[in-house]
Amino acid sequence: MDAGKNQDPSKDLPGLYRVSFAPTEQSKIYKEGNRIMIELVGQGRAPLSFISADSYKIKVKPEINIDFVRDSSGKIQKFLWLRKPQKVQWTRIEEGDHDSSNASNDNLSSMTGRYKLKNNPYRILIIRKENNHLTYQVADHPVYELKSETETVFSFRIKDYKTDFEFVKNGKGKVEKVFTEESGPIEWIKDQNESGQVVSKSQNGFTRADSLRGMLTPLRTCYDVTFYGLDVKINPETKSIEGNTLIRFNTVQSFDKMQIDLYENMKIEKILFHNKELSYTREFNAIFIQFPSMVQKNMQEEIHIIYSGKPQEPDISTLKGGFLWFQDKNGKPWIESVCQGSGASLWWPCKDHLSDKPDSMKISITVPDGLTDISNGRLIQKTELTGKLTRFDWYVDYPINNYNVVVNIGDYAHFSDLYVSGRDTLNLNYYCMLYNIEKAKQIFAHVKPMLDLYEKDFTRYPFWKDGFTLMESLYPMEHQSAVSIGSINNPINSDKYDSSDLIRTTWHESAHEWWGNSMNCKDMADLWIHEAFATYAEVLCYEKFYGKDAALKYLKSEPPGNKKPVIGIYDVNDFQLGDMYTKGALMLHTLRNIIDNDSLWFNMLRELQEHFKYQAVNTEDIVGYINGVLKKDYTYFFDQYLRHAAIPELLLTFKRQGSDIKLQYKWKADVKGFSMPIKVTVSKNNFAFIYPDEDWQSIILKDMKPKDFKVDSDHFYVLVKEEEK
Ligand SMILES: [Zn+2]
């Protein structure tokens, strides 16, 4: 399984790409025979013609250049889409709603309505007026705000990309058509490989702000959060929120100053302690709160933080989280908070460090009437408020990661079911867009068999009292007891959907309830604990539902890069994805085969879950506990796969001795004392363990030719090299 040598350079182009500023706009690059194809929303598919290495064009008029961009390790990161500027004409087919009550807005209102593309009447542009500016939407893409350039010319601009809109009036002053013209490159970020696995996007360089966020200083360890109460009003019209957060904590040390985190773009109205306002200073996304006198140790105290603002919007090219403000196919608001990595403090004040989870939490979300909010835990109350508002009160009865706390707001359909396990019954709640109920039912039908498997292999579902909620959402994420699988509609063709990929996503995100939510890493650097096990859970699902060959095929579908260690840098909130998924899963698969005893292996998985339930852990905790359960020291093994970029290399020499072979073998690895057992053919087609270490050892293989010799690379993720000796 050697990844990397003598490969066709176009090999890693295929995958799913998303527009950097609009993650729901997607394109697919794939191979068809020897041709590389691109498939695009609303525009169908076309072959890419080769220009030079990583440069292609699409032969349409005007021509489109596609330039792939690689990162320093040679992996494809994105492509730049550049079309020669050309005016496109749209004709109005329907007028918008005029707001004649406000004369000053008549000019804007006169532009609103639906327009169809010349030569493609199925491609529809919608111009709306919202809060005194125009927005545009093409097909079911996101809604973008237009800036006014002149009375009839508007533009949308982001980074170097720009679209101009020129509205043309007839003799009577009525808008009849609009010309659009795009210029500048659009960045398409590679999001998934061909097999659907998430691609790495690493951040480089760490700052003071990263340390404030990632390090456990005395200003943070002096208190231990026991409860968060969130009361947040969501204003889709202005993409803003107003919140009041209650933070209840035990004082671990006496102190008169503490750190809370809230992004600097959010405005603090006031901070209250025993009904008195506290003073504070801010540095980047940290707030340093000053108490009037020492708060004594071993007390239970609480503060309220009243705040408001527009939470940042996501940029997937840098893994930046935020609020997604979209509209569904019917034009209703569809909103999701996504903050793994960036942190919950982008929208609510908290101790934004993975090491400190509250014991429970209340999440009250107020939204405009007609919309549903789905947050974590159990819905305990829904209250109609004055001003055409509805409040949803959710209660989480377990410890929860800050980044798992979520709002999913939309015009959702809801249905429920029960999962019976022994004498207990678990509430299953399902949500999807109104127009996707049939598709959703097909996907959600896979939940019970999956829960059966996970309960058997990992232990009982950890958040029983909260129930298990699975939903369609804008973006897939493992939000605790409110797991989301992303949008059901295939972005390429919204009438089709990829049920197998949605089922795989269901397996992955749901597995995080055990690996990532119940047990989570203390520091982002150890995020492999979440992703390796969740990816491995997918492998277990393939094995259970489709057989061992399918599981193996999936494991091998995306060889890791092995350019950087899986474990990141501690104390700086080092959030990056990458090899932790497949390399992590391959490492676990290898360990299972070293142990070579499935009852011991699954017992170990269950013991890990049982022992670290609801806790934050680090790599040493996990490795130490595994060593204890297996009564063997595998530290060398984890160190090599997690703390070094390279994987172990098995060095071999062969010498013919009559009809036998003398095989010599040893490991080449970064870790001293690396001594992993591995299976090879000791006689023709008969695999058995050998026990290589750092010194040459030898074995006589009876009646074998070198070409009959095999290393069991289906079950052990290593490199193999024949040495001249
Ligand atoms: Zn994951």
XYZ file of C-alpha atoms and ligand atoms in Angstrom:
726
model
C 0.000 0.000 0.000
C 2.669 2.457 -0.993
C 1.051 5.777 -1.816
C 2.855 8.207 -3.966
C 5.360 6.859 -6.448
C 5.131 6.942 -10.253
C 1.539 7.915 -10.253
C -0.388 9.610 -12.991
C -0.390 13.302 -11.943
C -4.084 13.611 -12.778
C -4.837 10.749 -10.401
C -5.850 12.884 -7.453
C -7.884 15.487 -9.355
C -11.195 13.619 -8.944
C -13.373 14.590 -6.028
C -16.007 16.953 -4.804
C -15.221 20.675 -4.787
C -17.098 23.550 -3.185
C -17.039 27.261 -3.969
C -14.987 28.835 -1.174
C -17.632 31.406 -0.310
C -20.631 29.154 -0.932
C -20.141 25.647 0.420
C -23.452 24.383 -0.976
C -22.330 25.118 -4.548
C -20.512 22.026 -5.633
C -18.829 20.486 -8.625
C -17.528 17.034 -9.228
C -14.340 16.122 -11.075
C -14.250 12.516 -12.214
C -12.714 10.216 -14.769
C -14.546 8.618 -17.639
C -12.168 6.262 -19.402
C -9.111 8.398 -20.079
C -11.025 11.649 -19.961
C -11.302 13.945 -16.986
C -14.829 15.293 -16.632
C -16.394 18.126 -14.678
C -20.034 18.113 -13.616
C -21.578 21.393 -12.544
C -24.790 22.628 -11.061
C -27.279 23.482 -13.768
C -24.706 23.378 -16.543
C -24.324 19.662 -17.016
C -21.018 17.980 -17.646
C -18.068 18.594 -19.900
C -14.638 17.064 -20.548
C -11.520 18.939 -19.422
C -8.901 19.437 -22.140
C -5.293 19.246 -21.036
C -3.161 22.385 -21.405
C -0.193 21.676 -19.152
C 0.405 20.037 -15.776
C -2.611 20.755 -13.560
C -4.019 23.202 -16.160
C -7.068 22.391 -18.193
C -9.761 24.153 -20.144
C -13.392 23.587 -20.896
C -14.128 24.128 -24.562
C -17.208 26.295 -24.343
C -17.743 29.849 -25.484
C -16.189 31.757 -23.888
C -13.522 29.285 -22.836
C -13.088 28.418 -19.157
C -9.673 27.754 -17.637
C -9.385 25.333 -14.738
C -6.102 25.517 -12.822
C -5.579 23.037 -10.024
C -3.565 24.216 -7.035
C -1.535 21.868 -4.835
C -0.340 22.362 -1.278
C 3.282 21.974 -0.191
C 2.884 18.207 0.140
C 1.678 17.917 -3.449
C -1.953 17.249 -2.651
C -4.682 18.988 -4.623
C -6.177 21.772 -2.544
C -8.438 23.637 -4.943
C -8.936 24.767 -8.506
C -9.351 28.241 -9.887
C -12.169 28.687 -12.362
C -11.612 31.562 -14.745
C -13.911 32.436 -17.605
C -13.180 35.173 -20.111
C -15.669 37.955 -19.313
C -18.852 37.784 -21.354
C -22.215 39.435 -20.939
C -25.147 37.108 -20.361
C -28.718 38.208 -20.905
C -31.660 37.373 -18.648
C -35.260 38.312 -19.487
C -37.826 39.129 -16.848
C -40.667 36.621 -16.628
C -42.299 37.818 -13.427
C -42.268 40.991 -11.377
C -41.423 41.030 -7.702
C -43.623 42.344 -4.902
C -43.622 46.107 -5.030
C -43.314 47.978 -1.809
C -45.105 51.152 -2.844
C -45.411 52.351 0.742
C -41.824 53.426 0.708
C -41.183 55.708 -2.239
C -37.431 55.898 -1.713
C -37.195 52.152 -2.370
C -39.157 52.205 -5.599
C -36.017 52.041 -7.665
C -34.890 48.834 -5.901
C -38.365 47.305 -6.020
C -38.556 47.867 -9.759
C -35.614 45.466 -10.275
C -37.106 42.602 -8.280
C -38.647 39.543 -9.881
C -37.722 36.385 -11.744
C -35.569 36.360 -14.858
C -34.789 33.513 -17.242
C -31.514 32.935 -18.961
C -31.466 33.466 -22.705
C -31.029 30.060 -24.380
C -31.786 28.195 -21.121
C -35.276 28.966 -19.806
C -34.802 26.505 -16.942
C -32.076 28.572 -15.343
C -33.813 31.162 -13.208
C -32.387 34.261 -11.549
C -34.367 35.738 -8.677
C -33.799 39.344 -7.608
C -35.247 40.260 -4.217
C -35.296 43.365 -2.093
C -34.318 42.740 1.509
C -33.640 45.459 4.072
C -33.037 48.192 1.523
C -30.658 46.268 -0.664
C -30.999 43.824 -3.523
C -30.109 40.153 -3.319
C -29.785 37.599 -6.075
C -30.188 33.870 -6.245
C -29.603 31.521 -9.183
C -31.321 28.125 -9.136
C -31.253 26.891 -5.530
C -27.848 28.386 -4.743
C -27.394 30.648 -1.724
C -28.698 34.187 -1.706
C -26.067 36.896 -2.216
C -26.254 40.557 -1.371
C -25.731 43.078 -4.182
C -23.968 46.392 -3.763
C -25.275 49.365 -5.644
C -22.787 50.898 -8.127
C -25.140 53.264 -9.964
C -28.921 53.496 -10.143
C -29.121 50.511 -12.512
C -25.807 48.722 -11.998
C -25.221 46.426 -9.009
C -22.427 44.050 -8.179
C -21.478 41.070 -6.076
C -17.812 40.858 -5.144
C -15.758 38.475 -3.051
C -11.949 38.295 -3.094
C -10.974 38.709 -6.781
C -14.277 37.433 -8.126
C -17.025 39.798 -9.238
C -20.394 39.640 -11.002
C -21.938 42.820 -12.388
C -25.680 43.171 -12.868
C -26.877 45.797 -15.342
C -30.645 46.324 -15.302
C -32.143 47.648 -18.535
C -35.348 49.671 -18.532
C -37.718 50.112 -21.466
C -39.128 53.420 -22.695
C -41.711 53.460 -19.923
C -39.061 53.050 -17.234
C -39.874 49.428 -16.579
C -37.087 46.880 -16.073
C -37.283 44.200 -18.776
C -33.942 42.489 -18.682
C -30.644 42.282 -16.907
C -27.161 41.605 -18.189
C -24.717 39.829 -15.931
C -20.978 39.643 -16.414
C -18.585 37.612 -14.295
C -14.902 38.413 -13.882
C -12.038 37.138 -11.755
C -11.385 33.593 -10.586
C -13.730 31.509 -8.451
C -11.940 29.316 -5.922
C -13.286 25.758 -5.737
C -11.942 24.080 -2.614
C -11.463 20.322 -2.688
C -13.724 18.975 -0.017
C -13.848 15.262 -0.603
C -11.897 12.695 -2.524
C -13.489 10.395 -5.058
C -14.508 7.999 -2.311
C -16.179 10.713 -0.276
C -13.493 11.188 2.336
C -12.826 14.663 3.641
C -9.672 16.354 2.381
C -7.125 18.062 4.606
C -6.997 21.823 4.853
C -4.289 22.867 7.220
C -3.744 26.250 8.753
C -0.209 27.499 9.022
C 1.332 29.614 11.699
C 0.013 30.264 15.161
C -0.562 33.564 16.861
C -1.160 35.064 20.258
C -4.880 34.773 19.555
C -4.424 31.021 18.954
C -2.698 30.626 22.305
C -5.390 32.601 24.111
C -7.883 30.234 22.597
C -5.950 26.986 22.841
C -3.988 27.196 26.072
C -5.193 26.345 29.550
C -3.929 29.279 31.590
C -4.720 29.936 35.286
C -7.375 32.419 34.161
C -9.230 29.416 32.731
C -8.305 26.600 35.107
C -9.407 28.684 38.135
C -13.011 27.745 37.387
C -14.880 24.660 36.206
C -18.080 25.198 34.223
C -21.077 23.202 35.476
C -23.914 24.706 33.447
C -24.549 26.975 30.471
C -27.951 28.537 29.902
C -28.304 30.034 26.425
C -31.114 32.377 25.508
C -30.604 33.522 21.946
C -32.856 35.314 19.500
C -32.061 34.660 15.870
C -32.853 37.375 13.314
C -32.650 35.863 9.808
C -33.514 39.221 8.200
C -30.392 40.920 9.502
C -28.282 37.760 9.949
C -27.777 38.756 13.545
C -28.360 37.336 17.005
C -29.085 38.726 20.484
C -28.095 36.578 23.424
C -28.017 36.225 27.157
C -25.723 33.469 28.406
C -25.711 32.212 31.969
C -22.414 30.604 32.969
C -22.518 28.652 36.228
C -19.179 27.424 37.585
C -17.351 26.019 40.551
C -14.335 28.008 41.659
C -11.295 25.737 41.679
C -9.002 28.481 42.999
C -9.655 31.869 44.516
C -9.447 34.569 41.846
C -10.521 38.064 40.937
C -9.990 37.766 37.194
C -11.166 35.125 34.726
C -11.085 34.536 30.969
C -14.220 33.922 28.925
C -14.170 33.675 25.150
C -16.352 35.530 22.679
C -15.330 36.575 19.178
C -14.277 40.203 19.013
C -16.872 41.043 16.340
C -19.651 40.289 18.865
C -20.683 43.206 21.030
C -20.937 42.800 24.790
C -23.817 44.787 26.283
C -22.967 43.915 29.855
C -21.645 41.269 32.207
C -23.584 40.731 35.442
C -22.463 39.146 38.719
C -24.928 39.189 41.632
C -26.925 41.741 39.612
C -23.956 44.133 39.427
C -22.086 45.019 36.271
C -18.527 43.775 36.033
C -15.732 45.517 34.191
C -13.715 43.692 31.566
C -11.090 44.079 28.902
C -10.886 42.275 25.567
C -7.936 40.913 23.608
C -8.732 39.248 20.292
C -11.466 36.750 21.103
C -10.777 36.628 24.835
C -12.608 38.612 27.495
C -10.847 39.205 30.809
C -13.433 39.808 33.488
C -12.471 41.727 36.616
C -14.328 40.980 39.866
C -14.610 43.703 42.533
C -13.034 41.392 45.138
C -11.619 37.886 45.366
C -14.054 35.102 44.548
C -13.315 32.381 47.080
C -12.385 28.843 46.141
C -14.893 25.943 46.246
C -17.903 28.171 45.661
C -20.643 27.852 43.088
C -21.040 31.143 41.259
C -22.622 32.418 38.099
C -22.378 35.311 35.671
C -24.640 36.536 32.883
C -23.261 37.894 29.643
C -25.632 39.918 27.487
C -24.371 40.373 23.940
C -25.379 40.777 20.317
C -23.942 40.858 16.818
C -23.601 39.228 13.439
C -21.751 35.926 13.821
C -19.073 35.352 11.191
C -19.982 33.365 8.099
C -18.031 30.211 7.209
C -15.181 29.954 4.726
C -14.380 26.320 4.139
C -11.068 27.112 2.418
C -9.615 27.961 5.816
C -11.914 25.692 7.871
C -13.496 28.832 9.310
C -16.804 28.119 10.994
C -19.801 30.385 11.427
C -23.475 30.794 10.697
C -24.840 29.555 7.384
C -27.800 31.714 6.358
C -29.450 30.046 3.385
C -32.864 29.496 1.917
C -34.491 26.180 1.113
C -36.010 25.354 -2.280
C -39.216 27.130 -1.242
C -37.400 30.317 -0.303
C -37.771 29.788 3.467
C -34.809 30.628 5.721
C -32.492 27.697 6.433
C -29.838 28.353 9.041
C -27.134 26.282 10.747
C -24.326 27.090 13.140
C -21.096 25.236 12.357
C -18.224 25.845 14.732
C -15.926 22.853 15.171
C -12.408 24.267 15.180
C -13.396 27.924 15.155
C -15.225 27.366 18.413
C -18.612 28.062 19.950
C -17.383 31.484 21.061
C -18.038 32.721 17.552
C -21.694 32.949 18.625
C -21.984 32.524 22.404
C -19.678 33.358 25.320
C -18.090 30.350 27.022
C -14.842 28.851 28.215
C -13.952 27.780 24.711
C -11.628 24.926 25.548
C -12.295 21.242 24.914
C -11.171 20.247 28.391
C -14.176 21.759 30.168
C -17.672 20.479 29.459
C -20.706 21.591 31.479
C -22.673 18.827 33.203
C -25.888 19.933 31.525
C -27.208 22.767 29.457
C -30.338 24.655 28.473
C -30.601 26.112 25.002
C -33.477 28.524 24.328
C -33.706 29.727 20.767
C -36.213 32.301 19.540
C -37.055 32.346 15.837
C -39.684 33.932 13.576
C -43.037 32.100 13.569
C -43.293 29.233 11.135
C -39.693 28.141 11.560
C -38.460 25.276 13.728
C -35.245 25.279 15.717
C -33.543 21.956 16.371
C -30.851 22.122 19.019
C -29.285 19.462 21.216
C -30.984 17.220 23.715
C -34.707 17.123 24.376
C -37.275 19.691 23.282
C -38.908 20.561 26.590
C -41.096 23.442 25.525
C -42.247 25.432 22.529
C -43.680 28.860 23.372
C -45.475 31.335 21.134
C -44.235 34.840 21.914
C -45.553 38.230 20.952
C -44.119 39.800 17.832
C -44.664 36.682 15.686
C -41.882 34.784 17.417
C -41.563 31.257 18.758
C -39.130 30.062 21.396
C -37.792 26.510 21.472
C -36.369 25.341 24.814
C -33.958 22.403 24.620
C -32.381 20.638 27.563
C -29.171 18.607 27.442
C -28.922 16.206 30.358
C -25.245 15.272 29.794
C -21.837 16.905 29.452
C -21.475 18.444 25.986
C -18.639 19.971 23.931
C -19.111 23.650 23.243
C -18.714 23.182 19.488
C -21.491 20.597 19.477
C -24.066 23.150 20.615
C -26.075 23.976 17.539
C -28.999 25.769 16.003
C -30.642 24.260 12.930
C -33.446 26.526 11.844
C -35.774 25.945 8.942
C -39.158 24.903 7.695
C -38.565 21.353 8.921
C -40.760 18.253 8.766
C -40.544 16.067 11.857
C -41.262 12.390 12.423
C -40.271 10.055 15.197
C -39.677 6.426 15.997
C -38.595 4.241 18.897
C -35.491 2.098 19.209
C -35.839 -0.790 21.605
C -32.743 -2.092 23.338
C -33.345 -4.690 26.005
C -35.948 -3.219 28.330
C -35.236 0.363 27.327
C -36.704 2.491 24.630
C -34.781 5.304 22.952
C -36.631 8.175 21.286
C -35.560 8.695 17.707
C -36.382 12.051 16.161
C -35.951 12.744 12.472
C -36.093 16.068 10.684
C -35.842 16.941 7.004
C -36.976 19.543 4.511
C -40.696 19.225 3.721
C -39.951 18.208 0.129
C -37.560 15.406 1.139
C -39.689 13.242 3.421
C -39.660 10.147 1.188
C -35.904 10.255 0.610
C -35.250 10.969 4.285
C -37.291 7.935 5.319
C -35.154 5.703 3.109
C -31.942 6.998 4.686
C -33.182 7.048 8.268
C -34.299 3.407 7.871
C -30.601 2.567 8.315
C -30.473 4.035 11.812
C -31.761 1.060 13.815
C -29.396 -1.545 12.298
C -26.559 0.940 12.855
C -27.527 1.508 16.500
C -27.698 -2.278 16.980
C -24.148 -2.559 15.698
C -22.754 0.392 17.675
C -24.412 -0.750 20.898
C -22.862 -4.173 20.425
C -19.385 -2.949 19.418
C -19.114 0.282 21.450
C -21.638 0.067 24.356
C -25.028 1.576 24.942
C -25.959 4.868 23.244
C -24.419 7.464 25.583
C -27.158 10.141 25.572
C -30.197 7.997 26.265
C -32.287 10.557 28.182
C -31.736 13.131 25.426
C -32.832 10.766 22.659
C -31.182 10.463 19.267
C -31.972 13.070 16.650
C -30.842 12.805 13.046
C -31.560 15.509 10.535
C -31.040 16.895 7.105
C -28.988 20.078 7.420
C -26.932 22.491 5.398
C -23.659 20.957 6.519
C -22.933 17.500 7.972
C -21.702 17.583 11.576
C -21.727 15.346 14.626
C -23.661 17.778 16.862
C -24.371 15.831 20.053
C -27.805 14.134 20.089
C -28.681 16.343 17.090
C -26.598 14.710 14.399
C -26.783 16.220 10.933
C -25.993 14.563 7.619
C -25.953 17.548 5.259
C -28.338 18.327 2.446
C -30.234 15.390 0.955
C -30.444 16.931 -2.487
C -27.568 16.147 -4.744
C -26.204 19.559 -5.650
C -25.412 18.397 -9.175
C -28.983 17.487 -9.901
C -31.436 18.341 -7.193
C -33.864 15.599 -8.265
C -31.263 12.921 -7.724
C -29.622 12.038 -4.473
C -26.766 9.816 -3.456
C -28.318 7.585 -0.843
C -25.185 5.481 -0.301
C -23.122 8.558 0.533
C -25.808 9.873 2.892
C -25.931 6.495 4.645
C -22.138 6.488 4.987
C -22.323 10.025 6.416
C -25.006 8.825 8.838
C -22.670 6.056 10.039
C -19.762 8.460 10.439
C -21.491 11.368 12.165
C -23.520 9.049 14.423
C -20.369 7.165 15.500
C -19.114 10.485 16.888
C -21.783 10.197 19.591
C -19.414 7.654 21.119
C -16.092 8.845 19.666
C -15.967 12.633 19.941
C -19.068 13.526 21.939
C -19.233 11.147 24.889
C -15.439 10.813 24.883
C -13.623 13.777 23.403
C -10.092 15.068 23.062
C -8.809 17.697 25.503
C -6.822 19.470 22.831
C -7.509 19.801 19.087
C -4.064 18.289 18.422
C -5.548 14.926 19.479
C -8.574 15.129 17.186
C -7.599 11.729 15.754
C -9.415 10.260 18.765
C -12.667 11.483 17.171
C -11.953 10.935 13.497
C -9.932 7.714 13.463
C -12.585 5.859 15.442
C -15.517 7.420 13.535
C -13.929 6.459 10.212
C -13.206 3.022 11.611
C -16.895 2.791 12.618
C -17.741 3.264 8.928
C -15.443 0.335 8.183
C -17.303 -1.764 10.770
C -20.612 -0.841 9.102
C -19.305 -1.845 5.683
C -18.079 -5.103 7.206
C -21.392 -5.818 8.933
C -23.782 -4.794 6.161
C -21.759 -5.464 2.982
C -19.025 -7.914 3.996
C -15.288 -7.880 4.679
C -14.296 -7.228 1.070
C -16.409 -4.073 0.963
C -14.821 -2.929 4.225
C -11.340 -3.546 2.851
C -12.146 -1.770 -0.391
C -13.353 1.254 1.554
C -10.262 1.273 3.787
C -7.973 1.208 0.756
C -9.926 3.716 -1.311
C -7.997 6.749 -0.144
C -4.338 6.192 0.743
C -3.115 8.719 3.328
C -0.505 11.323 2.385
C 1.910 10.502 5.245
C 3.513 13.933 4.887
C 2.766 15.194 8.394
C 2.172 13.493 11.721
C -1.466 12.860 12.585
C -1.117 14.576 15.967
C -1.003 18.350 15.637
C 0.493 21.071 17.816
C -0.776 21.391 21.372
C -2.092 24.515 23.133
C -2.891 26.532 20.003
C -6.228 25.009 18.969
C -4.482 23.392 15.969
C -7.549 22.453 13.940
C -6.725 20.599 10.747
C -8.131 17.572 9.081
C -6.247 15.099 6.964
C -4.616 11.772 7.594
C -6.411 11.354 10.918
C -9.379 9.891 9.019
C -7.976 7.135 6.807
C -4.574 6.745 8.412
C -6.289 6.633 11.778
C -8.714 3.970 10.562
C -5.904 1.976 8.910
C -3.933 2.147 12.158
C -6.877 0.757 14.136
C -7.474 -1.904 11.480
C -3.783 -2.879 11.770
C -3.954 -3.043 15.561
C -7.013 -5.284 15.349
C -5.012 -7.656 13.149
C -1.957 -7.555 15.413
C -4.200 -8.548 18.301
C -5.758 -11.161 16.010
C -8.547 -11.863 18.462
C -11.862 -10.128 17.757
C -13.396 -10.805 21.133
C -10.410 -9.080 22.773
C -10.513 -6.275 20.219
C -14.207 -5.415 20.651
C -13.910 -5.843 24.389
C -11.168 -3.212 24.302
C -13.366 -0.784 22.297
C -16.191 -1.216 24.812
C -13.865 -0.809 27.792
C -12.489 2.429 26.324
C -16.030 3.751 25.946
C -17.090 2.655 29.403
C -13.980 4.008 31.126
C -13.835 7.427 29.435
C -17.582 8.058 29.170
C -18.386 11.828 29.180
C -14.705 12.659 29.692
C -12.090 14.676 27.866
C -8.956 12.650 27.140
C -5.588 12.902 25.406
C -3.524 10.440 23.369
C -1.619 9.212 26.448
C -4.896 8.396 28.230
C -6.112 6.301 25.305
C -2.826 4.521 24.610
C -2.201 3.874 28.312
C -5.645 2.393 28.757
C -5.350 0.206 25.641
C -1.981 -1.089 26.888
C -3.626 -1.948 30.197
C -6.563 -3.805 28.658
C -4.354 -5.697 26.211
C -1.652 -6.267 28.845
C 0.987 -5.287 26.311
C 2.839 -2.057 25.617
C 1.778 -0.715 22.220
C 3.107 2.808 22.845
C 5.776 2.296 20.142
C 3.022 1.420 17.669
C 0.844 4.497 18.355
C 3.912 6.763 18.455
C 4.999 5.653 14.986
C 1.550 6.031 13.358
C 0.489 9.201 15.176
C 3.620 11.205 15.992
C 5.628 10.570 12.822
C 4.703 11.235 9.217
C 6.117 7.980 7.841
C 4.651 4.542 8.348
C 6.870 1.575 9.295
C 8.821 -0.060 6.499
C 9.444 -3.798 6.454
C 12.884 -4.457 4.930
C 13.396 -7.883 3.335
C 16.132 -9.883 1.622
C 15.729 -13.229 -0.131
C 18.377 -15.906 -0.697
C 17.618 -19.127 -2.631
C 18.744 -22.251 -0.779
C 17.874 -25.146 -3.101
C 14.066 -25.295 -3.235
C 13.816 -23.111 -0.082
C 14.264 -19.416 0.588
C 16.170 -17.820 3.391
C 14.163 -14.695 4.260
C 15.781 -11.926 6.300
C 13.628 -9.156 7.753
C 13.662 -6.141 10.021
C 11.747 -2.910 10.629
C 12.810 0.548 9.544
C 10.883 3.034 11.704
C 11.314 6.362 13.462
C 10.423 4.973 16.886
C 13.201 3.169 18.768
C 12.276 -0.394 19.641
C 9.582 -0.667 16.977
C 8.658 -4.370 17.066
C 5.236 -4.855 15.520
C 4.249 -8.434 14.648
C 3.103 -8.877 11.049
C 1.768 -11.724 8.942
C 3.644 -12.992 5.874
C 3.436 -16.203 3.830
C 5.618 -18.696 5.695
C 4.686 -21.307 3.118
C 2.761 -20.928 -0.137
C -0.624 -19.145 0.572
C -0.233 -19.689 4.292
C 0.037 -16.502 6.337
C 1.534 -16.555 9.836
C 3.090 -14.031 12.201
C 6.745 -13.103 12.183
C 8.146 -10.786 14.866
C 10.555 -8.338 13.255
C 12.426 -5.725 15.278
C 15.285 -3.377 14.489
C 17.853 -6.134 13.868
C 17.971 -8.565 10.978
C 16.340 -11.906 11.722
C 15.906 -14.816 9.357
C 13.560 -17.667 8.635
C 13.693 -20.543 6.128
C 10.630 -20.686 3.885
C 10.299 -24.302 2.755
C 9.556 -25.051 -0.893
C 8.877 -21.453 -1.821
C 9.927 -19.169 -4.655
C 10.414 -15.421 -3.984
C 7.448 -14.649 -6.249
C 5.160 -16.677 -3.976
C 6.097 -14.578 -0.975
C 3.520 -12.055 0.251
C 3.185 -9.628 3.119
C -0.388 -9.416 4.399
C -0.852 -5.811 3.344
C -4.644 -6.161 3.397
C -4.477 -6.304 7.175
C -1.277 -4.446 8.079
C -0.714 -0.894 6.892
C 3.044 -0.820 6.245
C 5.544 -0.271 3.453
C 7.519 -3.229 2.171
C 10.973 -2.928 0.606
C 13.287 -5.567 -0.759
C 16.902 -4.774 0.116
C 19.992 -5.797 -1.849
C 22.233 -7.626 0.566
Zn -15.901 13.111 11.675
